[in-house]
Amino acid sequence: MDTSNPFQAPPAQRTRRTRRTRRSAAVGLALVLSTSLLGACGDDGSITLPEFTITSDQLDQLLNDAKAQAETIGADVQSLVDGLGSLPEDKRAQVEEAVTSARTASQDLQAAIDEAATASEDTKAEAEQRVAEARTRLDEASARLQSASDAVESADQAVSSKLDELRTEVDKLSADVEDATS
């Protein structure tokens, strides 16, 4: 019997060769993966991925800033909603939709950043994608705030100014995340 062909070898020999082949393949895959991961690590401890590079200190600062800005946005939203009584119903609805959009987007971004901070190597790309998507929603909320501000400017200048202030906070949060992740 020719034992050089694994399909003609006795079952015990086939099992050993199969295990050895699988083990070799696993070791080779592990080497390739570890090499690619090590290549992504910087000398300063930062991690470089196709999406962005961020050190742990920058991430901590980003988390703290995002939390503070999200709280500021939440307080601004509440203050704004409390002062909408003077607006006509259609304008009030537009403002409420815009400020709700801003609050939700800032909360989503904060949650996505928190998730990215605790993501494993396996889930890091997904977490980074969620940060990018949340940032896009924040930019959309900014556009809604601008539109609402323009719509109510003639009806209530104070509400329009508050919307502009809120939009400035939203834009700052978006810019801070962009700066930290680029």
PDB file of C-alpha atoms in Angstrom:
ATOM      1  CA  MET A   1       0.000   0.000   0.000  1.00  0.00           C
ATOM      2  CA  ASP A   2       1.342   3.455  -0.963  1.00  0.00           C
ATOM      3  CA  THR A   3       1.245   5.685   2.149  1.00  0.00           C
ATOM      4  CA  SER A   4       2.301   8.851   0.321  1.00  0.00           C
ATOM      5  CA  ASN A   5      -1.304   9.392  -0.745  1.00  0.00           C
ATOM      6  CA  PRO A   6      -3.299  10.278   2.407  1.00  0.00           C
ATOM      7  CA  PHE A   7      -6.472   8.768   0.964  1.00  0.00           C
ATOM      8  CA  GLN A   8      -4.823   5.344   0.614  1.00  0.00           C
ATOM      9  CA  ALA A   9      -3.163   5.423   4.056  1.00  0.00           C
ATOM     10  CA  PRO A  10      -4.722   3.569   6.996  1.00  0.00           C
ATOM     11  CA  PRO A  11      -7.346   5.615   8.923  1.00  0.00           C
ATOM     12  CA  ALA A  12      -5.029   6.305  11.899  1.00  0.00           C
ATOM     13  CA  GLN A  13      -2.342   7.757   9.618  1.00  0.00           C
ATOM     14  CA  ARG A  14      -4.898   9.852   7.706  1.00  0.00           C
ATOM     15  CA  THR A  15      -6.162  11.340  10.992  1.00  0.00           C
ATOM     16  CA  ARG A  16      -2.634  12.259  12.126  1.00  0.00           C
ATOM     17  CA  ARG A  17      -1.811  13.888   8.781  1.00  0.00           C
ATOM     18  CA  THR A  18      -5.102  15.769   8.747  1.00  0.00           C
ATOM     19  CA  ARG A  19      -4.477  17.048  12.276  1.00  0.00           C
ATOM     20  CA  ARG A  20      -0.917  18.037  11.359  1.00  0.00           C
ATOM     21  CA  THR A  21      -2.147  19.851   8.232  1.00  0.00           C
ATOM     22  CA  ARG A  22      -4.851  21.661  10.187  1.00  0.00           C
ATOM     23  CA  ARG A  23      -2.375  22.577  12.917  1.00  0.00           C
ATOM     24  CA  SER A  24       0.084  23.914  10.341  1.00  0.00           C
ATOM     25  CA  ALA A  25      -2.651  25.927   8.661  1.00  0.00           C
ATOM     26  CA  ALA A  26      -3.770  27.351  12.015  1.00  0.00           C
ATOM     27  CA  VAL A  27      -0.205  28.309  12.956  1.00  0.00           C
ATOM     28  CA  GLY A  28       0.300  29.934   9.547  1.00  0.00           C
ATOM     29  CA  LEU A  29      -2.948  31.883   9.871  1.00  0.00           C
ATOM     30  CA  ALA A  30      -1.995  32.998  13.382  1.00  0.00           C
ATOM     31  CA  LEU A  31       1.381  34.232  12.105  1.00  0.00           C
ATOM     32  CA  VAL A  32      -0.233  36.189   9.278  1.00  0.00           C
ATOM     33  CA  LEU A  33      -2.801  37.752  11.612  1.00  0.00           C
ATOM     34  CA  SER A  34      -0.284  38.641  14.305  1.00  0.00           C
ATOM     35  CA  THR A  35       2.051  40.178  11.732  1.00  0.00           C
ATOM     36  CA  SER A  36      -0.736  42.335  10.338  1.00  0.00           C
ATOM     37  CA  LEU A  37      -1.822  43.390  13.836  1.00  0.00           C
ATOM     38  CA  LEU A  38       1.728  44.185  14.902  1.00  0.00           C
ATOM     39  CA  GLY A  39       2.163  46.234  11.750  1.00  0.00           C
ATOM     40  CA  ALA A  40      -0.835  48.320  12.836  1.00  0.00           C
ATOM     41  CA  CYS A  41       0.705  49.184  16.214  1.00  0.00           C
ATOM     42  CA  GLY A  42       2.691  52.380  16.493  1.00  0.00           C
ATOM     43  CA  ASP A  43       5.753  52.955  18.667  1.00  0.00           C
ATOM     44  CA  ASP A  44       3.682  55.206  20.936  1.00  0.00           C
ATOM     45  CA  GLY A  45       1.101  52.497  21.679  1.00  0.00           C
ATOM     46  CA  SER A  46      -1.449  53.842  19.227  1.00  0.00           C
ATOM     47  CA  ILE A  47      -3.360  51.588  16.903  1.00  0.00           C
ATOM     48  CA  THR A  48      -3.640  52.429  13.225  1.00  0.00           C
ATOM     49  CA  LEU A  49      -6.581  51.015  11.354  1.00  0.00           C
ATOM     50  CA  PRO A  50      -7.895  52.013   7.948  1.00  0.00           C
ATOM     51  CA  GLU A  51     -10.634  54.084   9.595  1.00  0.00           C
ATOM     52  CA  PHE A  52      -8.561  56.088  12.075  1.00  0.00           C
ATOM     53  CA  THR A  53      -5.627  56.256  14.464  1.00  0.00           C
ATOM     54  CA  ILE A  54      -6.212  57.184  18.071  1.00  0.00           C
ATOM     55  CA  THR A  55      -4.153  56.769  21.219  1.00  0.00           C
ATOM     56  CA  SER A  56      -5.741  55.689  24.479  1.00  0.00           C
ATOM     57  CA  ASP A  57      -5.205  59.193  25.907  1.00  0.00           C
ATOM     58  CA  GLN A  58      -6.937  60.746  22.893  1.00  0.00           C
ATOM     59  CA  LEU A  59      -9.772  58.252  23.260  1.00  0.00           C
ATOM     60  CA  ASP A  60     -10.212  59.105  26.945  1.00  0.00           C
ATOM     61  CA  GLN A  61     -10.236  62.811  26.101  1.00  0.00           C
ATOM     62  CA  LEU A  62     -12.703  62.218  23.274  1.00  0.00           C
ATOM     63  CA  LEU A  63     -15.009  60.267  25.597  1.00  0.00           C
ATOM     64  CA  ASN A  64     -14.917  63.013  28.219  1.00  0.00           C
ATOM     65  CA  ASP A  65     -15.489  65.766  25.643  1.00  0.00           C
ATOM     66  CA  ALA A  66     -18.297  63.861  23.941  1.00  0.00           C
ATOM     67  CA  LYS A  67     -20.033  63.232  27.251  1.00  0.00           C
ATOM     68  CA  ALA A  68     -19.769  66.898  28.270  1.00  0.00           C
ATOM     69  CA  GLN A  69     -20.954  68.102  24.872  1.00  0.00           C
ATOM     70  CA  ALA A  70     -23.845  65.609  24.808  1.00  0.00           C
ATOM     71  CA  GLU A  71     -24.925  66.860  28.248  1.00  0.00           C
ATOM     72  CA  THR A  72     -24.700  70.464  27.044  1.00  0.00           C
ATOM     73  CA  ILE A  73     -26.741  69.597  23.970  1.00  0.00           C
ATOM     74  CA  GLY A  74     -29.336  67.853  26.163  1.00  0.00           C
ATOM     75  CA  ALA A  75     -29.622  70.908  28.428  1.00  0.00           C
ATOM     76  CA  ASP A  76     -29.853  73.239  25.418  1.00  0.00           C
ATOM     77  CA  VAL A  77     -32.568  71.044  23.905  1.00  0.00           C
ATOM     78  CA  GLN A  78     -34.616  71.113  27.097  1.00  0.00           C
ATOM     79  CA  SER A  79     -34.247  74.879  27.413  1.00  0.00           C
ATOM     80  CA  LEU A  80     -35.263  75.344  23.804  1.00  0.00           C
ATOM     81  CA  VAL A  81     -38.309  73.060  24.025  1.00  0.00           C
ATOM     82  CA  ASP A  82     -39.491  74.893  27.149  1.00  0.00           C
ATOM     83  CA  GLY A  83     -39.573  78.191  25.211  1.00  0.00           C
ATOM     84  CA  LEU A  84     -41.539  77.108  22.141  1.00  0.00           C
ATOM     85  CA  GLY A  85     -44.974  78.222  23.313  1.00  0.00           C
ATOM     86  CA  SER A  86     -44.951  81.398  21.209  1.00  0.00           C
ATOM     87  CA  LEU A  87     -44.410  79.603  17.895  1.00  0.00           C
ATOM     88  CA  PRO A  88     -47.167  78.546  15.500  1.00  0.00           C
ATOM     89  CA  GLU A  89     -47.885  74.797  15.599  1.00  0.00           C
ATOM     90  CA  ASP A  90     -46.145  73.941  12.295  1.00  0.00           C
ATOM     91  CA  LYS A  91     -42.981  75.848  13.245  1.00  0.00           C
ATOM     92  CA  ARG A  92     -43.005  74.336  16.741  1.00  0.00           C
ATOM     93  CA  ALA A  93     -43.212  70.840  15.249  1.00  0.00           C
ATOM     94  CA  GLN A  94     -40.255  71.573  12.949  1.00  0.00           C
ATOM     95  CA  VAL A  95     -38.170  72.891  15.853  1.00  0.00           C
ATOM     96  CA  GLU A  96     -39.091  69.942  18.082  1.00  0.00           C
ATOM     97  CA  GLU A  97     -38.114  67.507  15.334  1.00  0.00           C
ATOM     98  CA  ALA A  98     -34.781  69.269  14.799  1.00  0.00           C
ATOM     99  CA  VAL A  99     -33.852  69.429  18.483  1.00  0.00           C
ATOM    100  CA  THR A 100     -34.938  65.828  19.072  1.00  0.00           C
ATOM    101  CA  SER A 101     -32.770  64.822  16.139  1.00  0.00           C
ATOM    102  CA  ALA A 102     -29.802  66.661  17.681  1.00  0.00           C
ATOM    103  CA  ARG A 103     -30.314  65.087  21.094  1.00  0.00           C
ATOM    104  CA  THR A 104     -30.696  61.576  19.674  1.00  0.00           C
ATOM    105  CA  ALA A 105     -27.699  61.950  17.372  1.00  0.00           C
ATOM    106  CA  SER A 106     -25.453  63.200  20.188  1.00  0.00           C
ATOM    107  CA  GLN A 107     -26.564  60.341  22.445  1.00  0.00           C
ATOM    108  CA  ASP A 108     -26.003  57.824  19.636  1.00  0.00           C
ATOM    109  CA  LEU A 109     -22.539  59.233  19.020  1.00  0.00           C
ATOM    110  CA  GLN A 110     -21.655  59.048  22.694  1.00  0.00           C
ATOM    111  CA  ALA A 111     -22.829  55.413  22.835  1.00  0.00           C
ATOM    112  CA  ALA A 112     -20.865  54.573  19.670  1.00  0.00           C
ATOM    113  CA  ILE A 113     -17.700  56.157  21.084  1.00  0.00           C
ATOM    114  CA  ASP A 114     -18.152  54.231  24.341  1.00  0.00           C
ATOM    115  CA  GLU A 115     -18.567  51.044  22.310  1.00  0.00           C
ATOM    116  CA  ALA A 116     -15.454  51.783  20.259  1.00  0.00           C
ATOM    117  CA  ALA A 117     -13.477  52.353  23.451  1.00  0.00           C
ATOM    118  CA  THR A 118     -14.292  48.874  24.731  1.00  0.00           C
ATOM    119  CA  ALA A 119     -14.311  47.031  21.407  1.00  0.00           C
ATOM    120  CA  SER A 120     -12.171  43.968  20.925  1.00  0.00           C
ATOM    121  CA  GLU A 121     -10.041  43.561  17.822  1.00  0.00           C
ATOM    122  CA  ASP A 122     -12.867  41.454  16.359  1.00  0.00           C
ATOM    123  CA  THR A 123     -15.504  44.145  16.867  1.00  0.00           C
ATOM    124  CA  LYS A 124     -13.365  47.274  16.416  1.00  0.00           C
ATOM    125  CA  ALA A 125     -14.221  47.788  12.732  1.00  0.00           C
ATOM    126  CA  GLU A 126     -17.956  47.524  13.453  1.00  0.00           C
ATOM    127  CA  ALA A 127     -17.655  49.958  16.361  1.00  0.00           C
ATOM    128  CA  GLU A 128     -15.729  52.438  14.208  1.00  0.00           C
ATOM    129  CA  GLN A 129     -18.440  52.161  11.555  1.00  0.00           C
ATOM    130  CA  ARG A 130     -21.076  52.975  14.192  1.00  0.00           C
ATOM    131  CA  VAL A 131     -19.087  56.074  15.203  1.00  0.00           C
ATOM    132  CA  ALA A 132     -18.971  57.192  11.563  1.00  0.00           C
ATOM    133  CA  GLU A 133     -22.716  56.566  11.119  1.00  0.00           C
ATOM    134  CA  ALA A 134     -23.559  58.422  14.339  1.00  0.00           C
ATOM    135  CA  ARG A 135     -21.396  61.335  13.225  1.00  0.00           C
ATOM    136  CA  THR A 136     -23.292  61.420   9.928  1.00  0.00           C
ATOM    137  CA  ARG A 137     -26.582  61.576  11.864  1.00  0.00           C
ATOM    138  CA  LEU A 138     -25.121  64.427  13.919  1.00  0.00           C
ATOM    139  CA  ASP A 139     -24.300  66.318  10.717  1.00  0.00           C
ATOM    140  CA  GLU A 140     -27.850  65.690   9.460  1.00  0.00           C
ATOM    141  CA  ALA A 141     -29.202  67.033  12.762  1.00  0.00           C
ATOM    142  CA  SER A 142     -27.099  70.163  12.278  1.00  0.00           C
ATOM    143  CA  ALA A 143     -28.701  70.715   8.877  1.00  0.00           C
ATOM    144  CA  ARG A 144     -32.173  70.274  10.411  1.00  0.00           C
ATOM    145  CA  LEU A 145     -31.327  72.793  13.117  1.00  0.00           C
ATOM    146  CA  GLN A 146     -30.209  75.294  10.471  1.00  0.00           C
ATOM    147  CA  SER A 147     -33.410  74.761   8.516  1.00  0.00           C
ATOM    148  CA  ALA A 148     -35.551  75.175  11.645  1.00  0.00           C
ATOM    149  CA  SER A 149     -33.639  78.313  12.636  1.00  0.00           C
ATOM    150  CA  ASP A 150     -34.216  79.833   9.215  1.00  0.00           C
ATOM    151  CA  ALA A 151     -37.913  78.892   9.360  1.00  0.00           C
ATOM    152  CA  VAL A 152     -38.568  80.544  12.743  1.00  0.00           C
ATOM    153  CA  GLU A 153     -36.266  83.546  12.427  1.00  0.00           C
ATOM    154  CA  SER A 154     -39.063  85.942  11.523  1.00  0.00           C
ATOM    155  CA  ALA A 155     -41.508  84.454  14.043  1.00  0.00           C
ATOM    156  CA  ASP A 156     -39.217  84.339  17.083  1.00  0.00           C
ATOM    157  CA  GLN A 157     -35.650  85.650  16.957  1.00  0.00           C
ATOM    158  CA  ALA A 158     -34.845  84.270  20.428  1.00  0.00           C
ATOM    159  CA  VAL A 159     -35.745  80.706  19.404  1.00  0.00           C
ATOM    160  CA  SER A 160     -33.779  81.124  16.189  1.00  0.00           C
ATOM    161  CA  SER A 161     -30.728  82.248  18.191  1.00  0.00           C
ATOM    162  CA  LYS A 162     -31.055  79.277  20.552  1.00  0.00           C
ATOM    163  CA  LEU A 163     -31.261  76.937  17.563  1.00  0.00           C
ATOM    164  CA  ASP A 164     -28.093  78.507  16.161  1.00  0.00           C
ATOM    165  CA  GLU A 165     -26.332  78.037  19.515  1.00  0.00           C
ATOM    166  CA  LEU A 166     -27.417  74.403  19.633  1.00  0.00           C
ATOM    167  CA  ARG A 167     -26.239  73.888  16.058  1.00  0.00           C
ATOM    168  CA  THR A 168     -22.856  75.342  17.037  1.00  0.00           C
ATOM    169  CA  GLU A 169     -22.587  72.774  19.866  1.00  0.00           C
ATOM    170  CA  VAL A 170     -23.584  69.950  17.503  1.00  0.00           C
ATOM    171  CA  ASP A 171     -21.046  71.094  14.908  1.00  0.00           C
ATOM    172  CA  LYS A 172     -18.326  71.321  17.567  1.00  0.00           C
ATOM    173  CA  LEU A 173     -19.019  67.770  18.739  1.00  0.00           C
ATOM    174  CA  SER A 174     -18.896  66.513  15.158  1.00  0.00           C
ATOM    175  CA  ALA A 175     -15.648  68.388  14.466  1.00  0.00           C
ATOM    176  CA  ASP A 176     -14.050  67.100  17.678  1.00  0.00           C
ATOM    177  CA  VAL A 177     -14.856  63.520  16.708  1.00  0.00           C
ATOM    178  CA  GLU A 178     -13.573  64.090  13.185  1.00  0.00           C
ATOM    179  CA  ASP A 179     -10.329  65.592  14.516  1.00  0.00           C
ATOM    180  CA  ALA A 180      -9.825  62.730  16.948  1.00  0.00           C
ATOM    181  CA  THR A 181     -10.505  60.038  14.367  1.00  0.00           C
ATOM    182  CA  SER A 182      -8.596  61.403  11.396  1.00  0.00           C
TER     183      SER A 182
END
